[in-house]
Amino acid sequence: MQFHEIKRQELFLMLRAYYPKEELYNLFFPIVSRSGTFREFVLKHYKEIGSVSEFASRANMTVRSFQRKFKAEFSCPAREWLIARRAEVILRELRTTEKDLMTIAVENGFSAMSYFTTFCKQHLGMTPSGIRRQRRPVFNDGRLDGSGQGSTDRG
């Protein structure tokens, strides 16, 4: 073994011994990240991160560097992408769950119902209760109401 290889191994052993994995990840992420790794990082953490600056901090990058890399990878600005993902989650929950509106609001990071309502109006085109009222009917065995009185066409 060459001297440089031994020293490299020694360095990594010291880093592993004295630093938690999260700190090492934050240290080496910008150095070793490839496009796929960056994408995986974003997709893994976007639900728990509320802002672009928080994302950049978690990726151990400046906000500007994060925004450039994000735009190169996802072909749109990070803020717009985060808002669109948040809107998709909210729309799905409003249409497919029976959770009350305040629960959905809190679970998606809104501190007040008024902010949630404003977000829905701006990004989904109507209020949360309006979206919920527009749910499509659920079909049960070909019947709309589940009463067993479905129409049959015998032509």
PDB file of C-alpha atoms in Angstrom:
ATOM      1  CA  MET A   1       0.000   0.000   0.000  1.00  0.00           C
ATOM      2  CA  GLN A   2       1.193   3.456  -0.795  1.00  0.00           C
ATOM      3  CA  PHE A   3       1.590   6.175   1.780  1.00  0.00           C
ATOM      4  CA  HIS A   4      -1.227   8.307   0.310  1.00  0.00           C
ATOM      5  CA  GLU A   5      -3.671   5.423   0.413  1.00  0.00           C
ATOM      6  CA  ILE A   6      -2.863   4.746   4.070  1.00  0.00           C
ATOM      7  CA  LYS A   7      -3.314   8.422   4.943  1.00  0.00           C
ATOM      8  CA  ARG A   8      -6.635   8.537   3.068  1.00  0.00           C
ATOM      9  CA  GLN A   9      -7.905   5.540   5.013  1.00  0.00           C
ATOM     10  CA  GLU A  10      -6.678   7.092   8.255  1.00  0.00           C
ATOM     11  CA  LEU A  11      -8.512  10.342   7.475  1.00  0.00           C
ATOM     12  CA  PHE A  12     -11.797   8.556   6.826  1.00  0.00           C
ATOM     13  CA  LEU A  13     -11.443   6.439   9.966  1.00  0.00           C
ATOM     14  CA  MET A  14     -10.902   9.610  12.009  1.00  0.00           C
ATOM     15  CA  LEU A  15     -13.887  11.344  10.416  1.00  0.00           C
ATOM     16  CA  ARG A  16     -16.131   8.344  11.083  1.00  0.00           C
ATOM     17  CA  ALA A  17     -14.907   8.071  14.657  1.00  0.00           C
ATOM     18  CA  TYR A  18     -15.399  11.704  15.643  1.00  0.00           C
ATOM     19  CA  TYR A  19     -18.322  13.012  13.587  1.00  0.00           C
ATOM     20  CA  PRO A  20     -21.968  11.894  13.330  1.00  0.00           C
ATOM     21  CA  LYS A  21     -23.156  10.597   9.960  1.00  0.00           C
ATOM     22  CA  GLU A  22     -25.397  13.613   9.394  1.00  0.00           C
ATOM     23  CA  GLU A  23     -22.480  16.051   9.701  1.00  0.00           C
ATOM     24  CA  LEU A  24     -20.380  13.966   7.341  1.00  0.00           C
ATOM     25  CA  TYR A  25     -23.271  13.819   4.897  1.00  0.00           C
ATOM     26  CA  ASN A  26     -23.624  17.607   4.992  1.00  0.00           C
ATOM     27  CA  LEU A  27     -19.864  18.007   4.549  1.00  0.00           C
ATOM     28  CA  PHE A  28     -19.496  15.672   1.581  1.00  0.00           C
ATOM     29  CA  PHE A  29     -22.871  16.033  -0.147  1.00  0.00           C
ATOM     30  CA  PRO A  30     -21.914  19.038  -2.327  1.00  0.00           C
ATOM     31  CA  ILE A  31     -18.629  17.394  -3.264  1.00  0.00           C
ATOM     32  CA  VAL A  32     -19.861  13.959  -4.284  1.00  0.00           C
ATOM     33  CA  SER A  33     -23.409  14.751  -5.331  1.00  0.00           C
ATOM     34  CA  ARG A  34     -24.347  13.906  -8.850  1.00  0.00           C
ATOM     35  CA  SER A  35     -27.502  14.986 -10.537  1.00  0.00           C
ATOM     36  CA  GLY A  36     -29.338  11.786  -9.526  1.00  0.00           C
ATOM     37  CA  THR A  37     -28.228  12.129  -5.926  1.00  0.00           C
ATOM     38  CA  PHE A  38     -29.448  15.722  -5.788  1.00  0.00           C
ATOM     39  CA  ARG A  39     -32.805  14.685  -7.230  1.00  0.00           C
ATOM     40  CA  GLU A  40     -33.088  11.855  -4.700  1.00  0.00           C
ATOM     41  CA  PHE A  41     -32.264  14.257  -1.870  1.00  0.00           C
ATOM     42  CA  VAL A  42     -34.972  16.707  -2.994  1.00  0.00           C
ATOM     43  CA  LEU A  43     -37.612  14.006  -3.483  1.00  0.00           C
ATOM     44  CA  LYS A  44     -36.816  12.442  -0.119  1.00  0.00           C
ATOM     45  CA  HIS A  45     -37.012  15.655   1.906  1.00  0.00           C
ATOM     46  CA  TYR A  46     -39.417  18.080   0.211  1.00  0.00           C
ATOM     47  CA  LYS A  47     -42.396  17.139   2.405  1.00  0.00           C
ATOM     48  CA  GLU A  48     -40.598  18.044   5.614  1.00  0.00           C
ATOM     49  CA  ILE A  49     -38.880  21.220   4.386  1.00  0.00           C
ATOM     50  CA  GLY A  50     -40.850  24.435   4.214  1.00  0.00           C
ATOM     51  CA  SER A  51     -38.661  26.820   2.225  1.00  0.00           C
ATOM     52  CA  VAL A  52     -35.903  27.061  -0.357  1.00  0.00           C
ATOM     53  CA  SER A  53     -33.506  28.560   2.193  1.00  0.00           C
ATOM     54  CA  GLU A  54     -34.122  25.647   4.566  1.00  0.00           C
ATOM     55  CA  PHE A  55     -33.554  23.225   1.675  1.00  0.00           C
ATOM     56  CA  ALA A  56     -30.278  24.936   0.767  1.00  0.00           C
ATOM     57  CA  SER A  57     -29.141  24.788   4.377  1.00  0.00           C
ATOM     58  CA  ARG A  58     -29.921  21.065   4.630  1.00  0.00           C
ATOM     59  CA  ALA A  59     -27.976  20.472   1.400  1.00  0.00           C
ATOM     60  CA  ASN A  60     -25.075  22.525   2.794  1.00  0.00           C
ATOM     61  CA  MET A  61     -25.292  24.945  -0.134  1.00  0.00           C
ATOM     62  CA  THR A  62     -25.884  28.638  -0.543  1.00  0.00           C
ATOM     63  CA  VAL A  63     -29.430  29.525  -1.542  1.00  0.00           C
ATOM     64  CA  ARG A  64     -28.216  30.757  -4.929  1.00  0.00           C
ATOM     65  CA  SER A  65     -26.225  27.562  -5.626  1.00  0.00           C
ATOM     66  CA  PHE A  66     -29.178  25.439  -4.559  1.00  0.00           C
ATOM     67  CA  GLN A  67     -31.538  27.379  -6.828  1.00  0.00           C
ATOM     68  CA  ARG A  68     -29.209  27.021  -9.830  1.00  0.00           C
ATOM     69  CA  LYS A  69     -28.725  23.297  -9.279  1.00  0.00           C
ATOM     70  CA  PHE A  70     -32.456  22.808  -8.666  1.00  0.00           C
ATOM     71  CA  LYS A  71     -33.414  24.607 -11.857  1.00  0.00           C
ATOM     72  CA  ALA A  72     -30.884  22.591 -13.855  1.00  0.00           C
ATOM     73  CA  GLU A  73     -32.239  19.316 -12.444  1.00  0.00           C
ATOM     74  CA  PHE A  74     -36.013  20.000 -12.358  1.00  0.00           C
ATOM     75  CA  SER A  75     -36.329  22.631 -15.137  1.00  0.00           C
ATOM     76  CA  CYS A  76     -38.249  25.070 -12.934  1.00  0.00           C
ATOM     77  CA  PRO A  77     -37.529  27.304  -9.941  1.00  0.00           C
ATOM     78  CA  ALA A  78     -37.408  25.539  -6.572  1.00  0.00           C
ATOM     79  CA  ARG A  79     -40.065  27.735  -4.958  1.00  0.00           C
ATOM     80  CA  GLU A  80     -42.578  27.073  -7.759  1.00  0.00           C
ATOM     81  CA  TRP A  81     -41.877  23.333  -7.601  1.00  0.00           C
ATOM     82  CA  LEU A  82     -42.355  23.241  -3.825  1.00  0.00           C
ATOM     83  CA  ILE A  83     -45.642  25.134  -4.082  1.00  0.00           C
ATOM     84  CA  ALA A  84     -46.884  22.793  -6.827  1.00  0.00           C
ATOM     85  CA  ARG A  85     -46.024  19.675  -4.765  1.00  0.00           C
ATOM     86  CA  ARG A  86     -47.745  21.152  -1.719  1.00  0.00           C
ATOM     87  CA  ALA A  87     -50.827  21.958  -3.794  1.00  0.00           C
ATOM     88  CA  GLU A  88     -50.907  18.379  -5.175  1.00  0.00           C
ATOM     89  CA  VAL A  89     -50.810  16.891  -1.673  1.00  0.00           C
ATOM     90  CA  ILE A  90     -53.538  19.221  -0.434  1.00  0.00           C
ATOM     91  CA  LEU A  91     -55.753  18.549  -3.462  1.00  0.00           C
ATOM     92  CA  ARG A  92     -55.359  14.781  -3.038  1.00  0.00           C
ATOM     93  CA  GLU A  93     -56.214  14.973   0.663  1.00  0.00           C
ATOM     94  CA  LEU A  94     -59.249  17.181   0.072  1.00  0.00           C
ATOM     95  CA  ARG A  95     -60.570  14.847  -2.604  1.00  0.00           C
ATOM     96  CA  THR A  96     -59.775  11.469  -1.095  1.00  0.00           C
ATOM     97  CA  THR A  97     -59.911  11.760   2.695  1.00  0.00           C
ATOM     98  CA  GLU A  98     -62.486  12.654   5.287  1.00  0.00           C
ATOM     99  CA  LYS A  99     -59.990  14.594   7.428  1.00  0.00           C
ATOM    100  CA  ASP A 100     -61.366  17.884   8.615  1.00  0.00           C
ATOM    101  CA  LEU A 101     -60.030  20.970   6.869  1.00  0.00           C
ATOM    102  CA  MET A 102     -58.078  22.266   9.863  1.00  0.00           C
ATOM    103  CA  THR A 103     -56.249  18.932  10.177  1.00  0.00           C
ATOM    104  CA  ILE A 104     -55.234  19.085   6.518  1.00  0.00           C
ATOM    105  CA  ALA A 105     -54.135  22.689   6.969  1.00  0.00           C
ATOM    106  CA  VAL A 106     -51.970  21.932  10.020  1.00  0.00           C
ATOM    107  CA  GLU A 107     -50.467  18.775   8.466  1.00  0.00           C
ATOM    108  CA  ASN A 108     -49.398  20.868   5.482  1.00  0.00           C
ATOM    109  CA  GLY A 109     -47.721  23.588   7.494  1.00  0.00           C
ATOM    110  CA  PHE A 110     -50.419  26.257   7.783  1.00  0.00           C
ATOM    111  CA  SER A 111     -50.734  27.999  11.135  1.00  0.00           C
ATOM    112  CA  ALA A 112     -54.189  29.410  10.446  1.00  0.00           C
ATOM    113  CA  MET A 113     -57.186  28.415   8.373  1.00  0.00           C
ATOM    114  CA  SER A 114     -57.153  31.796   6.625  1.00  0.00           C
ATOM    115  CA  TYR A 115     -53.655  31.131   5.213  1.00  0.00           C
ATOM    116  CA  PHE A 116     -54.773  27.674   4.063  1.00  0.00           C
ATOM    117  CA  THR A 117     -57.868  29.102   2.363  1.00  0.00           C
ATOM    118  CA  THR A 118     -55.814  31.824   0.658  1.00  0.00           C
ATOM    119  CA  PHE A 119     -53.278  29.226  -0.572  1.00  0.00           C
ATOM    120  CA  CYS A 120     -56.058  27.043  -1.989  1.00  0.00           C
ATOM    121  CA  LYS A 121     -57.717  29.995  -3.746  1.00  0.00           C
ATOM    122  CA  GLN A 122     -54.404  31.128  -5.281  1.00  0.00           C
ATOM    123  CA  HIS A 123     -53.018  27.749  -6.300  1.00  0.00           C
ATOM    124  CA  LEU A 124     -56.056  25.484  -6.689  1.00  0.00           C
ATOM    125  CA  GLY A 125     -58.636  28.007  -7.838  1.00  0.00           C
ATOM    126  CA  MET A 126     -61.153  27.650  -5.016  1.00  0.00           C
ATOM    127  CA  THR A 127     -61.589  27.292  -1.282  1.00  0.00           C
ATOM    128  CA  PRO A 128     -60.856  23.990   0.474  1.00  0.00           C
ATOM    129  CA  SER A 129     -64.550  23.435   1.189  1.00  0.00           C
ATOM    130  CA  GLY A 130     -65.371  24.168  -2.460  1.00  0.00           C
ATOM    131  CA  ILE A 131     -62.846  21.568  -3.602  1.00  0.00           C
ATOM    132  CA  ARG A 132     -64.256  19.047  -1.184  1.00  0.00           C
ATOM    133  CA  ARG A 133     -67.819  19.675  -2.445  1.00  0.00           C
ATOM    134  CA  GLN A 134     -66.697  19.002  -6.021  1.00  0.00           C
ATOM    135  CA  ARG A 135     -65.495  15.489  -5.307  1.00  0.00           C
ATOM    136  CA  ARG A 136     -66.519  13.049  -7.974  1.00  0.00           C
ATOM    137  CA  PRO A 137     -69.064  10.443  -6.922  1.00  0.00           C
ATOM    138  CA  VAL A 138     -67.715   7.079  -5.886  1.00  0.00           C
ATOM    139  CA  PHE A 139     -69.032   4.102  -7.811  1.00  0.00           C
ATOM    140  CA  ASN A 140     -69.990   0.904  -5.997  1.00  0.00           C
ATOM    141  CA  ASP A 141     -70.500  -2.057  -8.258  1.00  0.00           C
ATOM    142  CA  GLY A 142     -71.657   0.208 -11.097  1.00  0.00           C
ATOM    143  CA  ARG A 143     -74.181   2.109  -8.939  1.00  0.00           C
ATOM    144  CA  LEU A 144     -73.761   5.752  -8.061  1.00  0.00           C
ATOM    145  CA  ASP A 145     -75.562   5.730  -4.725  1.00  0.00           C
ATOM    146  CA  GLY A 146     -74.824   2.204  -3.549  1.00  0.00           C
ATOM    147  CA  SER A 147     -78.549   1.444  -3.192  1.00  0.00           C
ATOM    148  CA  GLY A 148     -78.640  -1.443  -5.601  1.00  0.00           C
ATOM    149  CA  GLN A 149     -80.961   0.469  -7.919  1.00  0.00           C
ATOM    150  CA  GLY A 150     -78.412   1.035 -10.678  1.00  0.00           C
ATOM    151  CA  SER A 151     -79.861   1.478 -14.109  1.00  0.00           C
ATOM    152  CA  THR A 152     -79.531  -1.336 -16.556  1.00  0.00           C
ATOM    153  CA  ASP A 153     -79.907  -0.742 -20.227  1.00  0.00           C
ATOM    154  CA  ARG A 154     -81.502  -3.706 -21.947  1.00  0.00           C
ATOM    155  CA  GLY A 155     -81.803  -2.680 -25.493  1.00  0.00           C
TER     156      GLY A 155
END
